[in-house]
XYZ file of C-alpha atoms in Angstrom:
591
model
C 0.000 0.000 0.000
C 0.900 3.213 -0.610
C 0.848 6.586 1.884
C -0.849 9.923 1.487
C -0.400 13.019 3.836
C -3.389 14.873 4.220
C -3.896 18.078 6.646
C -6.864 18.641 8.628
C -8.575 22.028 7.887
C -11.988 20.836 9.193
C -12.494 23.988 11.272
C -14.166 23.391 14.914
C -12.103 20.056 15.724
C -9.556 19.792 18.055
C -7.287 18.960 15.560
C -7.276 21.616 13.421
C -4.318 22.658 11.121
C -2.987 18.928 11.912
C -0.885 16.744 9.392
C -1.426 13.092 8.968
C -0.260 9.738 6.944
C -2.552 7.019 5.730
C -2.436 4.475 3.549
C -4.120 3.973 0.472
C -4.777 1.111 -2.385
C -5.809 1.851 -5.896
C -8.969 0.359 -4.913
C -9.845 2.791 -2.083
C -12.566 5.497 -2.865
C -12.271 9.021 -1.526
C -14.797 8.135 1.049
C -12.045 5.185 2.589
C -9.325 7.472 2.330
C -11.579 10.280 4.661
C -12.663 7.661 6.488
C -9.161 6.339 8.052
C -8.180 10.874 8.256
C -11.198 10.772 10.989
C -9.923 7.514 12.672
C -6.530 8.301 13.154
C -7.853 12.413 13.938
C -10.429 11.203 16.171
C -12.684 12.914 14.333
C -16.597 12.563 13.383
C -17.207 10.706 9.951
C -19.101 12.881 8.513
C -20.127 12.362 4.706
C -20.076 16.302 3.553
C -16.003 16.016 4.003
C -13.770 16.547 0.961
C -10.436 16.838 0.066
C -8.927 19.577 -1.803
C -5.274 21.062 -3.084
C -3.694 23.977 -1.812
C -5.464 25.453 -4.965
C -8.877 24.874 -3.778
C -9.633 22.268 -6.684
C -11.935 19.686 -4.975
C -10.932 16.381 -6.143
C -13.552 15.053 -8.334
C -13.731 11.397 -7.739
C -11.462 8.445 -7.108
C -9.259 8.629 -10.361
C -8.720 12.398 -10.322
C -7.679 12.014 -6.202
C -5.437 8.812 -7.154
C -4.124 10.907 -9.360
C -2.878 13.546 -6.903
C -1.724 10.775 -5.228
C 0.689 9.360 -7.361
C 2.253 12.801 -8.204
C 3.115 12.592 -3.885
C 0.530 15.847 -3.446
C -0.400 16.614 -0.436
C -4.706 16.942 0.036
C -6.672 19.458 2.502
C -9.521 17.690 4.342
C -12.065 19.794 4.639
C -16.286 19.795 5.268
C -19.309 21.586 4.323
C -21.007 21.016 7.136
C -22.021 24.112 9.388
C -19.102 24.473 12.545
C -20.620 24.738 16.289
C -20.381 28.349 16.118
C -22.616 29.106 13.219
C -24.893 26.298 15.125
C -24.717 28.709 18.278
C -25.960 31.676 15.922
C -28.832 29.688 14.817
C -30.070 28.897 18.600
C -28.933 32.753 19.629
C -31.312 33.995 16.203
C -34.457 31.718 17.729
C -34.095 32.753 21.628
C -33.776 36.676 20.556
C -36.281 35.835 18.046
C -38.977 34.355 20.654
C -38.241 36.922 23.608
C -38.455 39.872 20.991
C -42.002 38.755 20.207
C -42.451 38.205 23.480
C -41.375 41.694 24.755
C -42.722 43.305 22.036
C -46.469 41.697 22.911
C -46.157 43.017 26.391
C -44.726 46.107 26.071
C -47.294 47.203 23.079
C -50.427 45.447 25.308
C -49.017 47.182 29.106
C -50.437 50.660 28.872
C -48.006 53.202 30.263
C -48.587 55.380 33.602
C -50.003 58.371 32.810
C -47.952 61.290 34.140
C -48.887 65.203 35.349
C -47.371 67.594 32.720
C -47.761 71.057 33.686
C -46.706 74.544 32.245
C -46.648 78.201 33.504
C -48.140 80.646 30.724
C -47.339 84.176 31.588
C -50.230 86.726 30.074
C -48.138 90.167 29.515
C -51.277 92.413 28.640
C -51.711 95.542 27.779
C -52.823 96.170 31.568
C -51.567 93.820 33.389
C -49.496 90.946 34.014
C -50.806 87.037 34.944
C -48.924 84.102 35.215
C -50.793 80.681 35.667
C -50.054 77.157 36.283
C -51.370 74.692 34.123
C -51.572 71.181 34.208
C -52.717 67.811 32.000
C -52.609 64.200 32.081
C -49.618 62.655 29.805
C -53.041 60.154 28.911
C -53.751 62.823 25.743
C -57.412 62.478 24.638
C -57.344 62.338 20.757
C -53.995 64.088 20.640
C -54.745 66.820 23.060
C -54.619 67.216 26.765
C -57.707 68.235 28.742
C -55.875 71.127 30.444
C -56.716 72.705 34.006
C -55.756 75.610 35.790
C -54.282 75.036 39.333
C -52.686 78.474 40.081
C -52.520 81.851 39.620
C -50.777 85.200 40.477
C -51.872 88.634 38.908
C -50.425 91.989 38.859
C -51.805 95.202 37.893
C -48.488 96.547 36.529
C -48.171 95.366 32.808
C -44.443 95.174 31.667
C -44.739 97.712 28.926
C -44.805 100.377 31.881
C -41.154 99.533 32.114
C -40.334 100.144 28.289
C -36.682 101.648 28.997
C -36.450 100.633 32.275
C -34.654 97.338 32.604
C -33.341 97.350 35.865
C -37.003 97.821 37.420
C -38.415 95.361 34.891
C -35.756 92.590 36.205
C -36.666 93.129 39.745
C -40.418 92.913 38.714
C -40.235 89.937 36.920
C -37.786 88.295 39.505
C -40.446 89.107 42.456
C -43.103 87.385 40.207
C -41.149 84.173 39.797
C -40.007 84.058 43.191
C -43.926 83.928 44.176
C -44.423 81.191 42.281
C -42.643 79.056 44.632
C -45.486 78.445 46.875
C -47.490 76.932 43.897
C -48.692 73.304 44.730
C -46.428 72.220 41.722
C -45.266 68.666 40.920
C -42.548 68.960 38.792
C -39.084 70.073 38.838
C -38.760 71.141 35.125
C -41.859 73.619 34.195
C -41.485 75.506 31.377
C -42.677 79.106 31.202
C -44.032 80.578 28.300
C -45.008 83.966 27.986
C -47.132 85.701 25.381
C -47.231 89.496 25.355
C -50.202 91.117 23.109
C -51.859 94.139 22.514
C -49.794 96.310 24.661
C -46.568 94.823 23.121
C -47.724 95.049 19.716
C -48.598 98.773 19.990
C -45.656 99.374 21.853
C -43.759 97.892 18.750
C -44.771 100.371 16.536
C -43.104 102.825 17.813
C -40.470 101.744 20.397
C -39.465 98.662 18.648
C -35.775 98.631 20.468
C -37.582 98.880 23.690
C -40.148 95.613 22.845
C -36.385 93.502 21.877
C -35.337 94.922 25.582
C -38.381 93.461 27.230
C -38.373 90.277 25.755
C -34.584 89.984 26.244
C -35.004 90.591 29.802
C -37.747 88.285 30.780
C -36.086 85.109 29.041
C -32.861 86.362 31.028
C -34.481 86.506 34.526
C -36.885 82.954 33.419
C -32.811 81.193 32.360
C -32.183 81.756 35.577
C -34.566 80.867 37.751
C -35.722 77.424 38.551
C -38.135 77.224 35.851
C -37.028 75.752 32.084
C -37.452 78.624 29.399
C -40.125 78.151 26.637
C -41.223 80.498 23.813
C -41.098 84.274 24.331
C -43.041 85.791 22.299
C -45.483 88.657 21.099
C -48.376 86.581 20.223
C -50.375 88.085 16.894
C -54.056 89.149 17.324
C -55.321 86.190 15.132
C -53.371 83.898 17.481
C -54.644 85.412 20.536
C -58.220 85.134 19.065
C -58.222 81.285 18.023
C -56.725 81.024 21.852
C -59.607 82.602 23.256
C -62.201 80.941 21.205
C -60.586 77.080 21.990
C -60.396 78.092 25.272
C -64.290 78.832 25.042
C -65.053 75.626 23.636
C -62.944 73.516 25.347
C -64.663 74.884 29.030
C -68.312 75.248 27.644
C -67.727 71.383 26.374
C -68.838 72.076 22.807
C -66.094 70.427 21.600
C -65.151 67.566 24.126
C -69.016 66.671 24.046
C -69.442 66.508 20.123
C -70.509 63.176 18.597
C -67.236 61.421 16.570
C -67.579 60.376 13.280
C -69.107 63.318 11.909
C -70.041 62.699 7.784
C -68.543 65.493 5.884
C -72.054 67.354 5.599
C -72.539 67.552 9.709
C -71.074 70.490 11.848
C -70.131 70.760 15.264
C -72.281 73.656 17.075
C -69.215 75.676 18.650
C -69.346 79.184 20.250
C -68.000 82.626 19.339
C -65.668 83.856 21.473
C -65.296 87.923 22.108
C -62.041 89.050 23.824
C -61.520 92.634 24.949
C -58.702 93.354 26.876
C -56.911 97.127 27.505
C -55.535 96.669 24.437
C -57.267 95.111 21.591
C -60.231 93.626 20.661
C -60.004 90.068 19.421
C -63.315 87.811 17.179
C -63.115 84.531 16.650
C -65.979 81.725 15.413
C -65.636 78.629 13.438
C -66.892 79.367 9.926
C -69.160 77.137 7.839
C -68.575 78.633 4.508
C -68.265 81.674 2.806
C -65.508 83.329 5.167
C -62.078 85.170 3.649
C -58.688 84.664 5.515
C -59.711 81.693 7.989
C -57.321 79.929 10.248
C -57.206 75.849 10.534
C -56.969 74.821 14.103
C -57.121 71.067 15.036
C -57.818 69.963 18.825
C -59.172 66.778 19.989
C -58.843 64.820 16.569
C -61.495 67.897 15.315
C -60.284 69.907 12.451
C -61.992 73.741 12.712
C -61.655 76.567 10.342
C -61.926 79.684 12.052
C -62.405 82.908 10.988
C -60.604 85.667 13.537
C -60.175 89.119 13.603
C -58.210 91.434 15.985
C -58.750 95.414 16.072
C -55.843 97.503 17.513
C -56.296 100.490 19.764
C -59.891 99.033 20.494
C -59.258 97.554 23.890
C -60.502 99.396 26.507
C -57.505 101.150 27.892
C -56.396 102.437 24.491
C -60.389 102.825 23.517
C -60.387 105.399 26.445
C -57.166 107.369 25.236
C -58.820 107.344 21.795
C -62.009 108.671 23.352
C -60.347 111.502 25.038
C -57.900 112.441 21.678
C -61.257 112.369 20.090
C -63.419 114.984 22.381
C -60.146 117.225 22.768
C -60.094 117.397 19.032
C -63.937 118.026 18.514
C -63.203 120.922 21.258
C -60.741 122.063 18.976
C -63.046 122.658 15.829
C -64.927 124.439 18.039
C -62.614 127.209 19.291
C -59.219 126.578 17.662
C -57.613 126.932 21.149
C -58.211 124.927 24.087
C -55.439 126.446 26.472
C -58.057 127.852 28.929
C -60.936 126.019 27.795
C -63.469 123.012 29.621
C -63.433 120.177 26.899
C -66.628 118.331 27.445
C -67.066 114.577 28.309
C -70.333 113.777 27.710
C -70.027 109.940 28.858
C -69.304 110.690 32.413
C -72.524 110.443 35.586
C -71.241 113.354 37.824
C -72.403 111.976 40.716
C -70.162 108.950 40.632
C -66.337 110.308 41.785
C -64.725 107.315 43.504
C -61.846 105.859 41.700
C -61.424 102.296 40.824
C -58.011 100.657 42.505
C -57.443 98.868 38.902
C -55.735 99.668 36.368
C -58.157 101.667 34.567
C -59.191 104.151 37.491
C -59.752 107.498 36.042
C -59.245 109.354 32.421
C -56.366 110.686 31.470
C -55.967 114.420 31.273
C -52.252 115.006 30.559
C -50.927 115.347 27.194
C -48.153 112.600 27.737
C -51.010 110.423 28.803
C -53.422 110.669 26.151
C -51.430 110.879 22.949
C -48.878 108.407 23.783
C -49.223 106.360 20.754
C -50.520 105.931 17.379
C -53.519 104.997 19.030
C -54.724 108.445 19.443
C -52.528 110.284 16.343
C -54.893 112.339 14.757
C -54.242 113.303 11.209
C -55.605 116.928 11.104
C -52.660 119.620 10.955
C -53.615 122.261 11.855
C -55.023 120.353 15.177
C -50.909 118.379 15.438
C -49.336 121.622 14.814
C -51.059 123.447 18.048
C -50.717 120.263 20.115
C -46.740 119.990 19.272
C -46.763 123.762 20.773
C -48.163 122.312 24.029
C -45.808 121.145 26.581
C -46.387 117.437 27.643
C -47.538 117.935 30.765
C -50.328 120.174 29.739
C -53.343 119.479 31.073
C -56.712 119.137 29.575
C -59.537 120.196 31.641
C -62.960 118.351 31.474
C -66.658 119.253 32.513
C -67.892 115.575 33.422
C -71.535 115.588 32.402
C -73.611 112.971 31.059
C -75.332 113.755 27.754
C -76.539 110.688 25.756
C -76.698 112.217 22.066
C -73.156 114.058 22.730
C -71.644 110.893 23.935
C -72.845 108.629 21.135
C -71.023 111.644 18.766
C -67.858 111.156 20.597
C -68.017 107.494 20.125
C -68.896 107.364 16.599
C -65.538 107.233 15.232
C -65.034 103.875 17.040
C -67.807 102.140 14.779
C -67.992 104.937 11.580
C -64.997 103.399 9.322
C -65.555 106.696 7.161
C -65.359 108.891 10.374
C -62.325 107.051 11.810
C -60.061 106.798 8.543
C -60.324 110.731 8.170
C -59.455 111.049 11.871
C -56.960 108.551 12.887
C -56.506 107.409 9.077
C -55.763 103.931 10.595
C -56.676 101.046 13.566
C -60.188 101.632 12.333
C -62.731 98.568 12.559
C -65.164 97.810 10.117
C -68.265 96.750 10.725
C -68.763 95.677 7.066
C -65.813 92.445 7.531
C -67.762 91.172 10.439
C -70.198 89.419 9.033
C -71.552 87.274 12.223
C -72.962 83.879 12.554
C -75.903 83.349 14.399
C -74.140 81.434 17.178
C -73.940 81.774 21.122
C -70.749 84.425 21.777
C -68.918 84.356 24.807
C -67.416 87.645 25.763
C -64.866 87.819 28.137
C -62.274 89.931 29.435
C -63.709 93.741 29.547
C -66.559 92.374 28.360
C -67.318 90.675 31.678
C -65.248 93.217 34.380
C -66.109 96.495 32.551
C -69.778 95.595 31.326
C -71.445 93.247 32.720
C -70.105 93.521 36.806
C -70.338 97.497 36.587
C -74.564 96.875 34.607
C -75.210 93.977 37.068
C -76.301 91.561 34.615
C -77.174 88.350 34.527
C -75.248 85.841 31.597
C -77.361 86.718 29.338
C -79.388 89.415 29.106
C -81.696 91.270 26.290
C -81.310 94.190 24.278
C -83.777 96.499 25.890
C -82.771 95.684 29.882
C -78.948 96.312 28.553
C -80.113 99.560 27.087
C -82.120 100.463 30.273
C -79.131 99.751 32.858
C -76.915 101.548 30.901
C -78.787 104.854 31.073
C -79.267 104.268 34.567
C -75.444 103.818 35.514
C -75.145 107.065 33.332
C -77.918 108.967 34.428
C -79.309 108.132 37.934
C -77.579 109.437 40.996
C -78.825 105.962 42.770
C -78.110 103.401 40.365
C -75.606 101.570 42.281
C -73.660 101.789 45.321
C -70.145 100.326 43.782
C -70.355 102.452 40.260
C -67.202 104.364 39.657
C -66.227 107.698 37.705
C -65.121 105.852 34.365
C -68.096 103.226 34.206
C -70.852 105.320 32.026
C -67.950 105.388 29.355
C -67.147 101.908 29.625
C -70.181 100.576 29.123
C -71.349 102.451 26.772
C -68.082 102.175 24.308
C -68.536 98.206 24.995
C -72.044 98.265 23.881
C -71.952 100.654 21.156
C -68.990 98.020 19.601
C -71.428 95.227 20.391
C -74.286 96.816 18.219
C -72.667 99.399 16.083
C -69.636 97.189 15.358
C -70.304 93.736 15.374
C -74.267 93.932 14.544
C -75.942 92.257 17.637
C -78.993 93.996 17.760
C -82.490 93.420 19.534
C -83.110 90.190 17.745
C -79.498 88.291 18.623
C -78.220 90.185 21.595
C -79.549 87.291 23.642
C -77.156 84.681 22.117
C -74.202 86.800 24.429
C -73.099 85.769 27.012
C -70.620 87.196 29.565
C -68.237 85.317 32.164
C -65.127 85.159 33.785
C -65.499 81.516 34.445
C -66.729 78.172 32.894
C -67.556 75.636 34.788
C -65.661 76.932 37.622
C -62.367 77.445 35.477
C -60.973 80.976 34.580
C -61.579 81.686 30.806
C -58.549 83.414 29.146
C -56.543 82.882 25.709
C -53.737 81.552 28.168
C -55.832 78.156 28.982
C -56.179 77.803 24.897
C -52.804 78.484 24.403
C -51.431 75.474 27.552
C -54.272 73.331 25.066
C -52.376 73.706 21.725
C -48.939 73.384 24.052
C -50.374 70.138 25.195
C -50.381 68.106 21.597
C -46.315 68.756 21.592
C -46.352 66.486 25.169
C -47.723 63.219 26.184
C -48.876 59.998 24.451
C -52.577 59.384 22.756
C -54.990 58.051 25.156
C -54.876 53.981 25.356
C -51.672 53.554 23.870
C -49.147 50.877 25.164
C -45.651 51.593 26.446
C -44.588 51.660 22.573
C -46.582 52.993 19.514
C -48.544 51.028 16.820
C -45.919 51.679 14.019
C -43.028 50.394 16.402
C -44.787 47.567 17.966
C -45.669 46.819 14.016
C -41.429 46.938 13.184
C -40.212 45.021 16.517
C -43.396 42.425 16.073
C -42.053 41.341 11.892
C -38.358 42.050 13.207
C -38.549 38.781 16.049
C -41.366 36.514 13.898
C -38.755 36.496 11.234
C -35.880 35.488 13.867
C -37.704 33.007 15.773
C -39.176 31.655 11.715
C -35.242 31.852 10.639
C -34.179 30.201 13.941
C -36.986 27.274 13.671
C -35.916 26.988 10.144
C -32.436 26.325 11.081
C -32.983 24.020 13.810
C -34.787 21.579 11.035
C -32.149 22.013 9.085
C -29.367 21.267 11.762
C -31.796 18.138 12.722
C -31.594 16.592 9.212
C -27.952 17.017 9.383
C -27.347 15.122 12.629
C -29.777 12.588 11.315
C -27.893 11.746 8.349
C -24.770 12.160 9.582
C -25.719 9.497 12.297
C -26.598 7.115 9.693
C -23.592 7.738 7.802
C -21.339 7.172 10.404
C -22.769 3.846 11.723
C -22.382 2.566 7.944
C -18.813 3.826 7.634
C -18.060 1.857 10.780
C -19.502 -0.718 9.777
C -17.720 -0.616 6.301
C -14.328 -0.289 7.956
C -14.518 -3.103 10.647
């Protein structure tokens, strides 16, 4: 017999990389020669071993091996069967396979602990300055949280008074943060957001260095405090208004209690909201059809289009500088000099002198005062020529007495576009662009404190009892015990907006109503504007610990492990099988 050296490069066995010598006969197959390699190798017969050169030419058959053989080549041993490690992989693939399905199940089915996410909105108004604590369940309800006011602080003192005055508006703004620290709070990372709005935005016109100072210092003193810093902003009128009308909705329920499912041709019966602060005065309804320059706003899994409007220099601290630039100047017509004169003001009830302790507590009689802004710039020049001759601290003097006809002429260029353009030549509303559904309004804001408190109405109330209550706050002597010097103006600019303005008249008046509260919650834009904040934070309502689209990737991800795994195992089963059976007849062969 003759001898052939083979190496073992059967990777896995023990004796890897080893060289042996075995004998051979010309009537040996490649199988016998393989056969006495495992024998002498101790190694496992298996029948998917070959042999092959150094080349990597697989011997093909017994004459093309013998062949080798005679030329004294040595042969590689090797197999194509799968080594222990790739065996490991296949077990590793099925167990990460199962438990990711596993996992995957439990985590998508185990619905996650709803959490308390609050927020501090900060209201910098024209008048006055709020900041309130908000808070909503993590649990979102169709996207959106179902937001609640816990807290609040409010100041008199808006921060425009301290336009060029940064050192006092730091202090200010420190002392209102540090107050906040007996709030009932929860969490250790609020954010604070503050919107500033009509007050700002006036203030921009003119001082727009100051407005970048304000804003600059607020987000400075909010950085460092305890409190995280969200968006400072000045919020625009149409953003303020769609605030104020979700906030309306969401506290009168209209939305929250609408039917789901809605076909295409059904509507959801919402409410109008009316916002006057000192400022501005802010519209806002959901529009059906037939409305220019609408807004989309989506809350609660509810798309709404909504048609808003804001009006500049009609809130009612700037409405009452505008009323007063508007009487000095009809003076003025009449007598070309007013240095020595009594300017009348018609909407006054003499017998009422006590001062309010808010922010709107008397009418302003300087110059300074009263044309402080483009509010109450009055186009006429001969009428800007002699009040550029007046110091600023002249000041006007007024005979307070009520006349009803008078008054309504001093008011007229409020509601007369014509009559305002030629005066003001700008902030003029239009009564013609407000064309108004026939829906339930809320007004709030002035509309509550300045004329429904001062009338003593109830929620709703009609035309003629308004009109009656009115006259008697401006006429009678005994009308009420609590009525102050600026009321009779107050309520009768509000109400000449409401009818003059925005067309509520004898037949619709009834579908106002006034509050400061819903349901026992404080209405302001502030609680719409925590409900839009709300979508950004939290998890829909019902959802696991993991969302459908992930659950959907980490579901196919371990079915096609533990499938891939299974599959391997059969495979890896066969092979043992038949490499049992080929062994026991190769043993059998060489004994």
């Amino acid at each position: 017999m003759r001898e052939v050296q083979i190496i073992n490069r059967v990777s896995g066995s023990g004796t890897f990389d080893q060289s042996v010598t075995v004998p051979y006969d010309n009537d040996d197959s490649v199988s016998d020669i393989i056969g006495r390699v495992c024998l002498v190798l101790f190694l496992d017969f298996d029948p998917r071993m070959f042999l092959v050169t150094d080349t990597g030419v697989e011997t093909a058959g017994e004459d093309q091996a013998h062949e080798y053989f005679r030329h004294g080549m040595h042969l590689n041993l090797r197999s194509r069967t799968v080594t222990k490690q790739r065996w490991a992989g296949v077990i590793v693939a099925l167990i990460v396979g199962i438990l990711s399905v596993i996992l995957t199940i439990t985590l998508f089915s185990v619905k996650h602990t709803p959490k308390i996410v609050e927020a501090v909105v900060i209201d910098a108004g024209s008048s006055h300055t709020s900041a309130l604590l908000y808070h909503w369940s993590s649990d979102l309800i169709s996207g959106t949280g179902l937001v609640q006011e816990m807290e609040e602080i409010y100041l008199d003192t808006p921060v425009t008074s301290f336009a060029g005055d940064p050192g006092n508006l730091t202090t200010f703004m420190q002392d209102l943060i540090n107050d906040m620290k007996d709030w009932d709070s929860t969490s250790s990372d609020i954010p604070i957001y503050v919107g500033a709005t009509a007050g700002m935005r006036i203030l921009q016109e003119s001082e727009p260095e100051q407005v970048d100072e304000i804003l600059e210092v607020i987000e400075r003193v909010i950085k460092n405090s305890r409190f995280e810093v969200g968006d400072v902003e000045i919020l625009s009128g149409s953003d303020e208004s769609l605030f104020s009308w979700l906030s309306v909705n969401v506290l009168s329920g209209t939305i929250l209690g609408s039917p789901k499912g809605l076909s295409g041709n059904e509507q959801i019966e919402t409410a109008g909201a009316l916002d006057m602060g000192g400022g501005s005065l802010e519209v806002a309804f959901n529009c059906v059809d037939g409305c220019d320059q609408t807004e989309a706003l989506g809350a609660f899994n509810q798309n709404f289009t909504i048609w808003s409007s804001k009006s500049s220099c009609y809130g009612l601290k700037e409405a009452m500088g505008r009323f007063m630039a508007s009487a000095i100047f009809q003076a003025f017509q009449g007598t070309d000099n007013l240095t020595d004169s009594l300017i009348p003001n018609p909407c006054v009830n003499k017998h009422f002198n006590q001062l309010k302790d808010t922010w709107l507590s008397d009418f302003p009689t300087e110059k300074s005062d009263i044309f402080a802004n483009n509010c109450t710039h009055i186009l006429d020049p001969e009428f800007l020529n002699w009040l550029d001759s007046m110091p600023d601290d002249f000041e006007f003097h007024f005979d307070d007495s009520y006349d009803e006809m008078k008054c309504d002429q001093i008011l007229e260029p409020f509601t007369n576009f014509t009559t305002c353009q030629e005066i003001f030549g700008q902030d003029c509303l239009n009564p013609m662009e407000f064309l108004m559904p026939n829906d339930i309004f809320y007004g709030i804001s002035s509309f509550y404190y300045n004329f429904r408190s001062p009338l003593n109405l109830e929620e709703s109330s009609d035309y003629d009892t308004v009109m009656n209550k009115i006259k008697a706050v401006c006429q009678d002597p005994q009308s009420c015990d609590t009525c102050s010097k600026t009321d009779c103006f107050e309520v009768s600019y509000i109400f000449k907006v409401l009818t003059d303005g925005l067309s509520f008249n004898e037949d619709n008046f009834g579908n106002l109503k006034f509050v400061d509260q819903i349901e026992g919650s404080q209405v302001s834009w502030t609680l719409g504007y925590a409900t839009v904040r709300s979508q950004e934070i939290g998890v829909p309502q019902g959802e696991g610990l993991i969302s459908t689209s992930i659950f959907a990737i980490w579901l196919g991800f371990g079915v096609a492990l533990t499938l891939l795994g299974c599959l391997g195992l059969y495979v890896f089963q066969r092979k043992m099988r038949n490499l049992t059976l080929n062994k026991t007849a190769k043993e059998g062969i060489l004994n």
